[in-house]
Coordinates of N, CA and C in Angstrom, one line a residue:
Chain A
X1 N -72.4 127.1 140.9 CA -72.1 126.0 141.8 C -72.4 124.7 141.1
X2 N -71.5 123.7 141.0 CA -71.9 122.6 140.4 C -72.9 121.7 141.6
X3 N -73.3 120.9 140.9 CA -74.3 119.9 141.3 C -74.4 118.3 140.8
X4 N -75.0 117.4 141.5 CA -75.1 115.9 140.9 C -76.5 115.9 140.9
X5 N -76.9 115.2 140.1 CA -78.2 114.2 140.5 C -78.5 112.6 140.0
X6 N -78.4 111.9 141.1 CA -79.0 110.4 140.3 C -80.2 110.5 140.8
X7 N -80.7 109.6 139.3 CA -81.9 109.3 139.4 C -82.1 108.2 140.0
X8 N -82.7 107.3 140.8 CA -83.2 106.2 141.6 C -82.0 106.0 142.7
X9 N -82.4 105.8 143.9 CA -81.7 105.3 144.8 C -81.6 104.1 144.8
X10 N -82.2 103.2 144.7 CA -82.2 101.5 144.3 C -82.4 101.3 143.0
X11 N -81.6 100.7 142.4 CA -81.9 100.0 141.5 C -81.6 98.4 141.1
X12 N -82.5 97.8 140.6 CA -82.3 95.7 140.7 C -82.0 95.4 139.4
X13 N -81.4 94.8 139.1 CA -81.4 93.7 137.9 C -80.7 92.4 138.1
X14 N -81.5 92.2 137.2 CA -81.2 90.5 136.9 C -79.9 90.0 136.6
X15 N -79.3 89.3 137.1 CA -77.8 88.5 136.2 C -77.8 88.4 135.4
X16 N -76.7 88.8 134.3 CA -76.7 89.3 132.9 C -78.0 90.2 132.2
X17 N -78.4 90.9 132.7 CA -79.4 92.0 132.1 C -78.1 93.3 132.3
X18 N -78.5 93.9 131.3 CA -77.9 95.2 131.6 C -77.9 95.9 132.7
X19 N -77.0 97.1 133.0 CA -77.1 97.8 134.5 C -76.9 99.1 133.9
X20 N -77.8 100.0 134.3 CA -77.9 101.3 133.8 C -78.3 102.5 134.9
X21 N -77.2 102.9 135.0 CA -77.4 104.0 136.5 C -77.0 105.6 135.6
X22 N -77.9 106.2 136.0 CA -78.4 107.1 135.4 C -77.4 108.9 136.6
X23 N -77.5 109.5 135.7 CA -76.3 110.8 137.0 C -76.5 111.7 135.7
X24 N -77.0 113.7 136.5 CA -77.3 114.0 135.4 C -76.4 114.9 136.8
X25 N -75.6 116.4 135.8 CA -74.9 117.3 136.7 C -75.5 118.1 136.4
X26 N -74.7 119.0 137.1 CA -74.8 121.0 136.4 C -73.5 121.9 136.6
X27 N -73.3 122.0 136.0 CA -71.5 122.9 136.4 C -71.9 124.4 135.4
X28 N -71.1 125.1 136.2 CA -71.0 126.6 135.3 C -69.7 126.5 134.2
X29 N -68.9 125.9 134.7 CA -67.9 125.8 133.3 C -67.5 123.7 133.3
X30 N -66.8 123.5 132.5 CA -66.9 122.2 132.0 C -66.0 121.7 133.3
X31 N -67.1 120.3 133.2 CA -66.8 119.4 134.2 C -65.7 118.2 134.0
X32 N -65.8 117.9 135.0 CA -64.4 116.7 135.1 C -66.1 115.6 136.1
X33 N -66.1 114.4 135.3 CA -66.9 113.9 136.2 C -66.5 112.2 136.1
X34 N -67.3 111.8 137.4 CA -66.4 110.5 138.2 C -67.8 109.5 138.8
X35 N -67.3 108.8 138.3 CA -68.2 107.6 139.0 C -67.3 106.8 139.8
X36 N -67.4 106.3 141.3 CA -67.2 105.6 142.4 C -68.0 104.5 142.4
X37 N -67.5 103.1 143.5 CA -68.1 102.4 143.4 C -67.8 102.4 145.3
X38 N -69.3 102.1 145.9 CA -68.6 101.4 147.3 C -69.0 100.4 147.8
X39 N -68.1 99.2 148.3 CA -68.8 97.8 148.6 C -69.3 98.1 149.7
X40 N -69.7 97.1 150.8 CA -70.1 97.1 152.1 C -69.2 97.4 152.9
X41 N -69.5 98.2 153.6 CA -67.9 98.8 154.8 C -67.1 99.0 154.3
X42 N -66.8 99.5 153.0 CA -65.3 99.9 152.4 C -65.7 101.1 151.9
X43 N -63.9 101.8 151.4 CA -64.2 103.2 150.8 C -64.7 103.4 150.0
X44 N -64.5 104.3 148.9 CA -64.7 104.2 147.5 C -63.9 103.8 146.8
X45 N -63.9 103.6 145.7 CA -63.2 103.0 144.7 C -63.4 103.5 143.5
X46 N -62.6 104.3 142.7 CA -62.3 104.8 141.2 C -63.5 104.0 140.0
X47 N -63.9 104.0 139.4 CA -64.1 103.3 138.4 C -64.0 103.7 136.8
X48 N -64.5 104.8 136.8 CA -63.6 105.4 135.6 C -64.5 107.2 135.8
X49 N -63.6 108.0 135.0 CA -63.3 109.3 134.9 C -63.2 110.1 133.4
X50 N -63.9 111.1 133.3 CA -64.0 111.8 132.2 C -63.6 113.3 132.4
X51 N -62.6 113.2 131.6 CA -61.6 114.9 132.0 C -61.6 115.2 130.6
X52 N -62.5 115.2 129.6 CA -63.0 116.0 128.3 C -61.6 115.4 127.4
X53 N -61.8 114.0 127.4 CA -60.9 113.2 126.2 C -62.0 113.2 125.4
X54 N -62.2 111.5 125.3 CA -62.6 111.1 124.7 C -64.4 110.8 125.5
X55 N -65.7 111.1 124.9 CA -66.8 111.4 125.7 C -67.2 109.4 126.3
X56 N -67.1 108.9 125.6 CA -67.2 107.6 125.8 C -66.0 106.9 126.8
X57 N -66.2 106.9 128.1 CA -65.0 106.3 128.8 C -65.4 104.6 129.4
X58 N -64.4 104.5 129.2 CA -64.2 102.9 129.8 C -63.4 103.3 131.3
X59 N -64.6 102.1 132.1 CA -63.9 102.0 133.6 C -63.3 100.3 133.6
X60 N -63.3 99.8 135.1 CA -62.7 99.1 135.4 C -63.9 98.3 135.8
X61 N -64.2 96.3 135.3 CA -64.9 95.3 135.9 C -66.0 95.3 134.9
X62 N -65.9 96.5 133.3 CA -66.6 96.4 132.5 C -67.6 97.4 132.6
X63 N -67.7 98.4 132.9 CA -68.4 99.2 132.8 C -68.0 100.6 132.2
X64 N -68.5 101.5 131.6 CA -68.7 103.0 130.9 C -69.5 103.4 131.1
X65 N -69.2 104.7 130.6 CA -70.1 105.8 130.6 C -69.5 107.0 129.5
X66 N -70.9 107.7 129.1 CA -70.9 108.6 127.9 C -71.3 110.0 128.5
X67 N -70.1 110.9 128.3 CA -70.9 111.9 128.6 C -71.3 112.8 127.7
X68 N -72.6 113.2 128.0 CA -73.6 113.9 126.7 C -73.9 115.6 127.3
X69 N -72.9 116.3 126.8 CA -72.8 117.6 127.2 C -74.3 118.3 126.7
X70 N -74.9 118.3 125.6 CA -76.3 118.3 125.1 C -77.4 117.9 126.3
X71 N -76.9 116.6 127.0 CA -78.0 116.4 128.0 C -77.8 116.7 129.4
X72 N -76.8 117.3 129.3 CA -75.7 117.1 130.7 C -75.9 115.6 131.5
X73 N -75.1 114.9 131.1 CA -75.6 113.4 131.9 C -74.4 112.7 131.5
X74 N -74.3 111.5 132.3 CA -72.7 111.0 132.3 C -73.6 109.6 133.2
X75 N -74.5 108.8 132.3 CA -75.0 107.5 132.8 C -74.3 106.4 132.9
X76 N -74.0 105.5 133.9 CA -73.2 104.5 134.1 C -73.8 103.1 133.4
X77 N -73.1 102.1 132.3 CA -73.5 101.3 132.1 C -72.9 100.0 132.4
X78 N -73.1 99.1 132.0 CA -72.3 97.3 132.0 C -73.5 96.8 131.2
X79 N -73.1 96.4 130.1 CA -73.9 95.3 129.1 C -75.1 94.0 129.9
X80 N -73.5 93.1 131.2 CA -74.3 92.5 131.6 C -73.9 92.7 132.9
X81 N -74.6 92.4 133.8 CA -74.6 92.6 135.3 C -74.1 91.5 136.0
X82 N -73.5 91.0 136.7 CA -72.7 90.4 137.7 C -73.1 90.3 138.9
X83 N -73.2 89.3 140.0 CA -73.2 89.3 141.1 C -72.6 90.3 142.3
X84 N -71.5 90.5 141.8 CA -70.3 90.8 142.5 C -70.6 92.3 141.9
X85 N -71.1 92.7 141.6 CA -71.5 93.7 141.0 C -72.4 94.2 141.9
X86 N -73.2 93.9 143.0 CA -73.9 95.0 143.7 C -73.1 95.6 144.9
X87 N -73.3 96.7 145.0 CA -72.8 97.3 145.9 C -73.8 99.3 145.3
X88 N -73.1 100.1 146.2 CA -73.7 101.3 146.1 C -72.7 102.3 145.1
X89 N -73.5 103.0 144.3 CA -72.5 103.4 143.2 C -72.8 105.3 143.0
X90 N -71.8 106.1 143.4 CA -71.8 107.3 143.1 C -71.0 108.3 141.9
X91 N -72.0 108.9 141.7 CA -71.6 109.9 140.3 C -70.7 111.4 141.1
X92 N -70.0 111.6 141.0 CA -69.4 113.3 141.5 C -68.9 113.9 140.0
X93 N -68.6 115.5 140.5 CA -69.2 116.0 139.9 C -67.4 117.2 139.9
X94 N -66.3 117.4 139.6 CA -65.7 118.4 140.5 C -65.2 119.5 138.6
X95 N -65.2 120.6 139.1 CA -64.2 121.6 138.3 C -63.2 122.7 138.8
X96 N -62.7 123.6 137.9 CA -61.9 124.3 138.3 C -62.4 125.9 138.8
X97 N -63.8 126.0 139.2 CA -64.7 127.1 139.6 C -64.1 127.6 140.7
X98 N -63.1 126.7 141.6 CA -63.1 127.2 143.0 C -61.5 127.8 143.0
X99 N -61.1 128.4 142.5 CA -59.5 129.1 142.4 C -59.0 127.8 142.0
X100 N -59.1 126.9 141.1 CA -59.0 125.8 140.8 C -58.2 124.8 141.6
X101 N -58.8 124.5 142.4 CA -58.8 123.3 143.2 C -59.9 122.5 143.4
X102 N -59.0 121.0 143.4 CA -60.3 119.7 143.0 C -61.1 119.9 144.6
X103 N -62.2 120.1 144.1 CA -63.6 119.7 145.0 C -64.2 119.4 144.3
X104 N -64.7 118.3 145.1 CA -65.6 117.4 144.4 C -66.9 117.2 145.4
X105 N -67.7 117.1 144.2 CA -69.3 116.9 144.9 C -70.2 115.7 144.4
X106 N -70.3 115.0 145.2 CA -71.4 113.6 145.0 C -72.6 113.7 145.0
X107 N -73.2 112.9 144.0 CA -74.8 112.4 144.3 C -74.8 111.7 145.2
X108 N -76.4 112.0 145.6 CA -77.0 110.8 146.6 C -76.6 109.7 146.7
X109 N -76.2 108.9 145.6 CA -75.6 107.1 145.3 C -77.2 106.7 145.0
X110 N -76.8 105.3 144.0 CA -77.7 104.2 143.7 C -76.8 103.1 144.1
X111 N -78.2 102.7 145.0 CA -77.9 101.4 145.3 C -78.7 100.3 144.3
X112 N -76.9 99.4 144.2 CA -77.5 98.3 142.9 C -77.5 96.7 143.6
X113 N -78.6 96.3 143.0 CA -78.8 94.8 144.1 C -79.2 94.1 142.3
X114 N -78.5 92.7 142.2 CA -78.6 91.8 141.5 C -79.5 90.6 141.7
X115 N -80.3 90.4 140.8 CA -81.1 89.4 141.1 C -80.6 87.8 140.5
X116 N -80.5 87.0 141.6 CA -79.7 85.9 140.7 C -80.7 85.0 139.8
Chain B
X1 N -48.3 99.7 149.2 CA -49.1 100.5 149.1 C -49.9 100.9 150.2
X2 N -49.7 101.5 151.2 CA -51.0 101.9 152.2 C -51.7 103.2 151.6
X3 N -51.5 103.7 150.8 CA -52.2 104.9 150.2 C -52.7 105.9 151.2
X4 N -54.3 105.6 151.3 CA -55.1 106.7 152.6 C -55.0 106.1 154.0
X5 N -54.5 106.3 154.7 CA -55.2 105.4 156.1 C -56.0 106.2 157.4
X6 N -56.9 105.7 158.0 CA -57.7 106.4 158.9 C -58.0 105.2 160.3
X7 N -57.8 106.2 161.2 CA -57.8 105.6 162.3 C -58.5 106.7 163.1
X8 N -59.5 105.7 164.1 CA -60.1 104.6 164.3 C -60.6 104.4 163.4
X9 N -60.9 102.8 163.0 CA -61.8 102.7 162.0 C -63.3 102.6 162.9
X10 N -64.0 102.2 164.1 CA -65.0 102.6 164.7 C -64.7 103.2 166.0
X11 N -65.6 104.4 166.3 CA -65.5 104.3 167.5 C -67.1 105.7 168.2
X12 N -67.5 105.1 169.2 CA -68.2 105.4 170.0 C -68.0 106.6 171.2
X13 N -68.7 107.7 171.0 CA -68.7 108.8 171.9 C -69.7 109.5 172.6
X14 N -69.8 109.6 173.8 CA -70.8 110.5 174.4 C -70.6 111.6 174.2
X15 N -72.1 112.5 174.3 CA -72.3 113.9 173.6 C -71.6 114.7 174.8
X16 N -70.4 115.5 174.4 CA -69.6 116.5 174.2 C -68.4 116.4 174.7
X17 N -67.9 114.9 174.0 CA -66.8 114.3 174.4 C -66.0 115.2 173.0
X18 N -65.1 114.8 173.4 CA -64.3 115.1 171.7 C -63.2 114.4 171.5
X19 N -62.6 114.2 170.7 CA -61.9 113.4 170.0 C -60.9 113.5 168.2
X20 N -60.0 112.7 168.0 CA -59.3 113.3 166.7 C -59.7 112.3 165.8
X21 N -60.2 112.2 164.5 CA -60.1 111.1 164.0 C -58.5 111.2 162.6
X22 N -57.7 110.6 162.6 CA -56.7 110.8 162.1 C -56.9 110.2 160.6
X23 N -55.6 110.7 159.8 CA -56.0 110.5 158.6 C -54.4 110.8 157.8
X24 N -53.7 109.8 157.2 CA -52.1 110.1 157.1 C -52.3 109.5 155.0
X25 N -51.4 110.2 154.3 CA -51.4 109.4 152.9 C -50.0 109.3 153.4
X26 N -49.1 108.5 151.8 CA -48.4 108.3 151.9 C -47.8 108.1 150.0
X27 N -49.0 109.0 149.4 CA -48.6 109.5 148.3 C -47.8 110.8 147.7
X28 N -47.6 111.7 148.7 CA -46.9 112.8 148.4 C -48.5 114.0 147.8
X29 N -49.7 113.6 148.4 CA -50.5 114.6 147.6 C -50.7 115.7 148.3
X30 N -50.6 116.7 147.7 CA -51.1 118.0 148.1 C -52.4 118.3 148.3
X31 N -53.3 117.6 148.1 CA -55.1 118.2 148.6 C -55.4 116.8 149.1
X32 N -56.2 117.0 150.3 CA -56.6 116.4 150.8 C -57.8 117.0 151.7
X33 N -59.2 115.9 152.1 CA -60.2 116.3 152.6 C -60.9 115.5 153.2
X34 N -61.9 116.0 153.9 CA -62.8 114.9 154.6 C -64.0 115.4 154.6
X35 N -64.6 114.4 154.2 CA -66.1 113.8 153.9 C -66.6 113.3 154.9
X36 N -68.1 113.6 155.0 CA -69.2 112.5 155.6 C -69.8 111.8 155.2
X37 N -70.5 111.0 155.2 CA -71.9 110.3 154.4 C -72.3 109.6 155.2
X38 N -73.6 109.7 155.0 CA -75.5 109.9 155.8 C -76.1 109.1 154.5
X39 N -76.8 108.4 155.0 CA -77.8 107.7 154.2 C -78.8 108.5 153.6
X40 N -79.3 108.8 152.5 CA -79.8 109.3 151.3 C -78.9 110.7 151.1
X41 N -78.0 110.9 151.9 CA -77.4 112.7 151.4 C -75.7 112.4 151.0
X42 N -75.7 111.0 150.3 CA -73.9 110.9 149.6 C -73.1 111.4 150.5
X43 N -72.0 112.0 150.2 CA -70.9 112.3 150.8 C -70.7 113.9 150.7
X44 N -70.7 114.4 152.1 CA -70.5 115.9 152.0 C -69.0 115.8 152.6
X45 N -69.1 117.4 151.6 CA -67.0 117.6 151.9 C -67.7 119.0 153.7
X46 N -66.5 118.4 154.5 CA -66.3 119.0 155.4 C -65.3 120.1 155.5
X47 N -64.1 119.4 155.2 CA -63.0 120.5 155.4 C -62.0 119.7 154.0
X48 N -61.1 121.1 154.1 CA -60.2 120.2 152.5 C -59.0 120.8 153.0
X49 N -58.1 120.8 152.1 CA -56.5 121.2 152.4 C -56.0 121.4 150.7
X50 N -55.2 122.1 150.4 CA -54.9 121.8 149.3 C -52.9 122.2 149.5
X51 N -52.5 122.3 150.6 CA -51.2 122.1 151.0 C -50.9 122.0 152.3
X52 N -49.4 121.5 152.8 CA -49.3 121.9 154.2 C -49.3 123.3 154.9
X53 N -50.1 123.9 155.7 CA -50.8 125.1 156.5 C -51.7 125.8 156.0
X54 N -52.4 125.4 154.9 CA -53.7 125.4 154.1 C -54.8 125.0 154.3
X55 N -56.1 125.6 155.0 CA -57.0 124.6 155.4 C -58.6 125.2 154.8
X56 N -59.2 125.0 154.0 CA -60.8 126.0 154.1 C -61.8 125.1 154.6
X57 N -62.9 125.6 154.4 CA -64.1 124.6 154.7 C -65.0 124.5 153.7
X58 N -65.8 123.2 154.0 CA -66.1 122.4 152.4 C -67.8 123.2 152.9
X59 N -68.7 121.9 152.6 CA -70.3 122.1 152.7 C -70.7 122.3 153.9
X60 N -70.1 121.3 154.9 CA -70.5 121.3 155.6 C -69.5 121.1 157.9
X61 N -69.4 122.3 157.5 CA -68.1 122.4 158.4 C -67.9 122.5 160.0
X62 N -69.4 122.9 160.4 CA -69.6 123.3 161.8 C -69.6 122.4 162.5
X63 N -68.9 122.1 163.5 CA -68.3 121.4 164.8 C -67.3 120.5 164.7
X64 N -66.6 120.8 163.8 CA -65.2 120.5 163.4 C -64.1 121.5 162.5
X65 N -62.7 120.9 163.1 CA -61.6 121.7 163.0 C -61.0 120.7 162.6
X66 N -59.7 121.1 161.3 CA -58.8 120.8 160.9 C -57.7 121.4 160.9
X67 N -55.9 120.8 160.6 CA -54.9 121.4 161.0 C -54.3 120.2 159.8
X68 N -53.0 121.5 159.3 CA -52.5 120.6 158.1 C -51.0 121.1 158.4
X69 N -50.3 120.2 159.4 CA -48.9 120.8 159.7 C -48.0 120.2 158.5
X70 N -48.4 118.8 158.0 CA -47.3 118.5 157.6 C -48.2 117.9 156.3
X71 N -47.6 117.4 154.5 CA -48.1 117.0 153.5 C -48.6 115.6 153.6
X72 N -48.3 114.6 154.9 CA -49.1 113.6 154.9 C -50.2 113.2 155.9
X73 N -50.3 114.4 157.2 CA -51.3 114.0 157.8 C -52.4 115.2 157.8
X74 N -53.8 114.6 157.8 CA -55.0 115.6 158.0 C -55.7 115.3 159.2
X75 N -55.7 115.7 160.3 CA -56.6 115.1 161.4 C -57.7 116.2 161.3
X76 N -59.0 114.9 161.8 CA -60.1 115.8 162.0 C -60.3 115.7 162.9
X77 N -60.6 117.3 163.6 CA -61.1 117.4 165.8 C -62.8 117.6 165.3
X78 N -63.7 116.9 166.1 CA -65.1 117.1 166.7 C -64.5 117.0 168.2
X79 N -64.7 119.1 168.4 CA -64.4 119.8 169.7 C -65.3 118.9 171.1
X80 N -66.9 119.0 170.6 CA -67.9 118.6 171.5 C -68.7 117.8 170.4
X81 N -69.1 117.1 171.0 CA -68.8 115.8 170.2 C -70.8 115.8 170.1
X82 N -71.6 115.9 169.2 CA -72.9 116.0 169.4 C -73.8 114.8 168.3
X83 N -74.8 114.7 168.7 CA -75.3 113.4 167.7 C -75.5 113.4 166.5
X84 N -75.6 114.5 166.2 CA -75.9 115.0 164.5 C -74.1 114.8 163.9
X85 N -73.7 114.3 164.7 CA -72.5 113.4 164.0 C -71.4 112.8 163.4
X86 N -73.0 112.1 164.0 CA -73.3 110.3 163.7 C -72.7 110.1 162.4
X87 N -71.7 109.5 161.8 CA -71.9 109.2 160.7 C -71.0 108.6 160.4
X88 N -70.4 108.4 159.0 CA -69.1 107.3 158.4 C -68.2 108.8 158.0
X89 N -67.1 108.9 158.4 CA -66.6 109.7 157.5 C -64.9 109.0 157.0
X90 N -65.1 110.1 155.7 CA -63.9 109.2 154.7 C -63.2 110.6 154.6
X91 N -61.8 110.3 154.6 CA -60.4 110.9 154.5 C -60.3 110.6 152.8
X92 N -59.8 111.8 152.6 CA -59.7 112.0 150.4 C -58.4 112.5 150.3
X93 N -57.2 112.1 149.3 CA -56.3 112.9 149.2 C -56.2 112.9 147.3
X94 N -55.7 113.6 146.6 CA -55.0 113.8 145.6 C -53.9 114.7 145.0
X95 N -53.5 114.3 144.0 CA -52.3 114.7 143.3 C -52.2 116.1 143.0
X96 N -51.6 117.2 142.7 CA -51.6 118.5 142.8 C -52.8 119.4 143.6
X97 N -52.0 120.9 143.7 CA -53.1 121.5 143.6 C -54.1 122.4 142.7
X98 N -53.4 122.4 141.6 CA -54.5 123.0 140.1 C -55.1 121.4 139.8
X99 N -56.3 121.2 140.1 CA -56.9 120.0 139.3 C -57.1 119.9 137.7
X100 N -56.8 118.9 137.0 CA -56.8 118.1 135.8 C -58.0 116.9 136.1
X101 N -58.4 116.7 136.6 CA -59.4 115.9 137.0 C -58.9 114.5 137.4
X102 N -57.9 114.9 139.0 CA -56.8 114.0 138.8 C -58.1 113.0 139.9
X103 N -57.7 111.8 140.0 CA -58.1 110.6 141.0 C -58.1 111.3 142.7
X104 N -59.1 110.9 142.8 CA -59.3 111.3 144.7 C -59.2 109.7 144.9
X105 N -58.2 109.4 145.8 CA -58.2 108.7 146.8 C -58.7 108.5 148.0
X106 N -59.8 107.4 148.0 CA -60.0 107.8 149.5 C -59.8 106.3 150.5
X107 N -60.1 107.1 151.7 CA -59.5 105.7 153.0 C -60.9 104.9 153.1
X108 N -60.6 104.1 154.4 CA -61.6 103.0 154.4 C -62.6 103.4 155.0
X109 N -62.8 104.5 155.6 CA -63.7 104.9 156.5 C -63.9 104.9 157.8
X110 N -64.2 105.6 159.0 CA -64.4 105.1 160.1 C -65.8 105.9 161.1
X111 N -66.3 104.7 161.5 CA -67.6 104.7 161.7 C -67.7 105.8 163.0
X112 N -68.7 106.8 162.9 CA -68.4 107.5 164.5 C -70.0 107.3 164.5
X113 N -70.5 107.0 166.2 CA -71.3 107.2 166.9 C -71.3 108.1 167.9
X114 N -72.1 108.7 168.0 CA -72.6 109.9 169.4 C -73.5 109.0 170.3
X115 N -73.8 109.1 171.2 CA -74.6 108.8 172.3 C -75.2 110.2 173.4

């Protein structure tokens, strides 16, 4: 059974400090894994996705993530952090375990608040 | 582009009312699902679809039914309607049914309350 886990439910930073949100999985065969973003009262929103290209993926508004099959972890970064940039952010998790059909499974979310 | 849409976006119920909350794409996808999310427990899959008259159940399934007559609509029934919920739930659809780790789309969400 695959699984998510983020580490911190809240997390703050400063305007232009880095932003580092942390998502560690567990899958029995190789994962497809996904980071979401949700603003206030809206859905989710895509931000970028790793389906075993390239381990280093680029998302959208400046952010990546590396996935490190050695640590099982797929951490969300941004160099510098933005205002516009807080909102609540989830890691899922989905493979082809289930007669291969996409199911997908979320972490708890971190919530990211910017300090101006 | 209206992609996922879900209707009502809020709405309010006494316990063991029931009600549909609807859910239509208009991408041509073959899987589609619905989620809840509860504050500290992310989003749990409730029921999924991965074609039209296809229907299983996700994590967390009990006091709700789904029906997948046609490839763009998913409605969700809460039969008797109870406070454990309470919650936001979001309508998901995507692109085939063998996943490639394709994009889940999801709607805007719509708020349910029990009373």
């Amino acid at each position: 059974a695959q699984s998510v886990t983020q580490l911190g439910s809240h997390v703050s930073v400063s305007e232009g400090a880095l932003v580092l949100l942390r998502c560690n999985y567990s899958s029995s065969v190789p994962p497809y894994l996904f980071w979401y973003v949700q603003y206030p009262n809206q859905g989710l929103q895509l931000l970028l996705k790793y389906t075993s290209a390239a381990t280093l993926v680029k998302g959208i508004n400046g952010f990546e993530a590396e996935f490190k099959k050695s640590e099982t972890s797929f951490h969300l970064t941004k160099p510098s952090a933005h205002m516009s940039d807080a909102a609540e952010y989830f890691c899922a998790v989905s493979d082809l375990s289930n007669f291969g059909n996409e199911k997908l499974t979320f972490g708890t979310g971190t919530r990211l608040t910017i300090i101006p | 582009n209206a992609g996922v849409t879900q209707t009502p976006k809020f709405q309010v119920l006494k316990t063991g009312q029931s009600m549909t909350l609807q859910c239509a794409q208009d991408m041509n996808h073959e899987y589609m699902s619905w989620y809840r999310q509860d504050p500290g427990m992310g989003l749990r899959l409730i029921h999924y679809s991965v074609g039209a008259g296809i229907t299983d159940q996700g994590e967390v399934p009990n006091g709700y039914n789904v029906s997948r007559s046609t490839t763009e609509d998913f409605p969700l029934r809460l039969l008797s309607a109870a406070p454990s919920q309470t919650s936001v739930y979001f309508c998901a659809s995507s692109y085939g049914r063998r996943s490639s780790g394709n994009t889940i789309y999801f709607g805007e969400g719509s708020w349910l309350t029990v009373v």
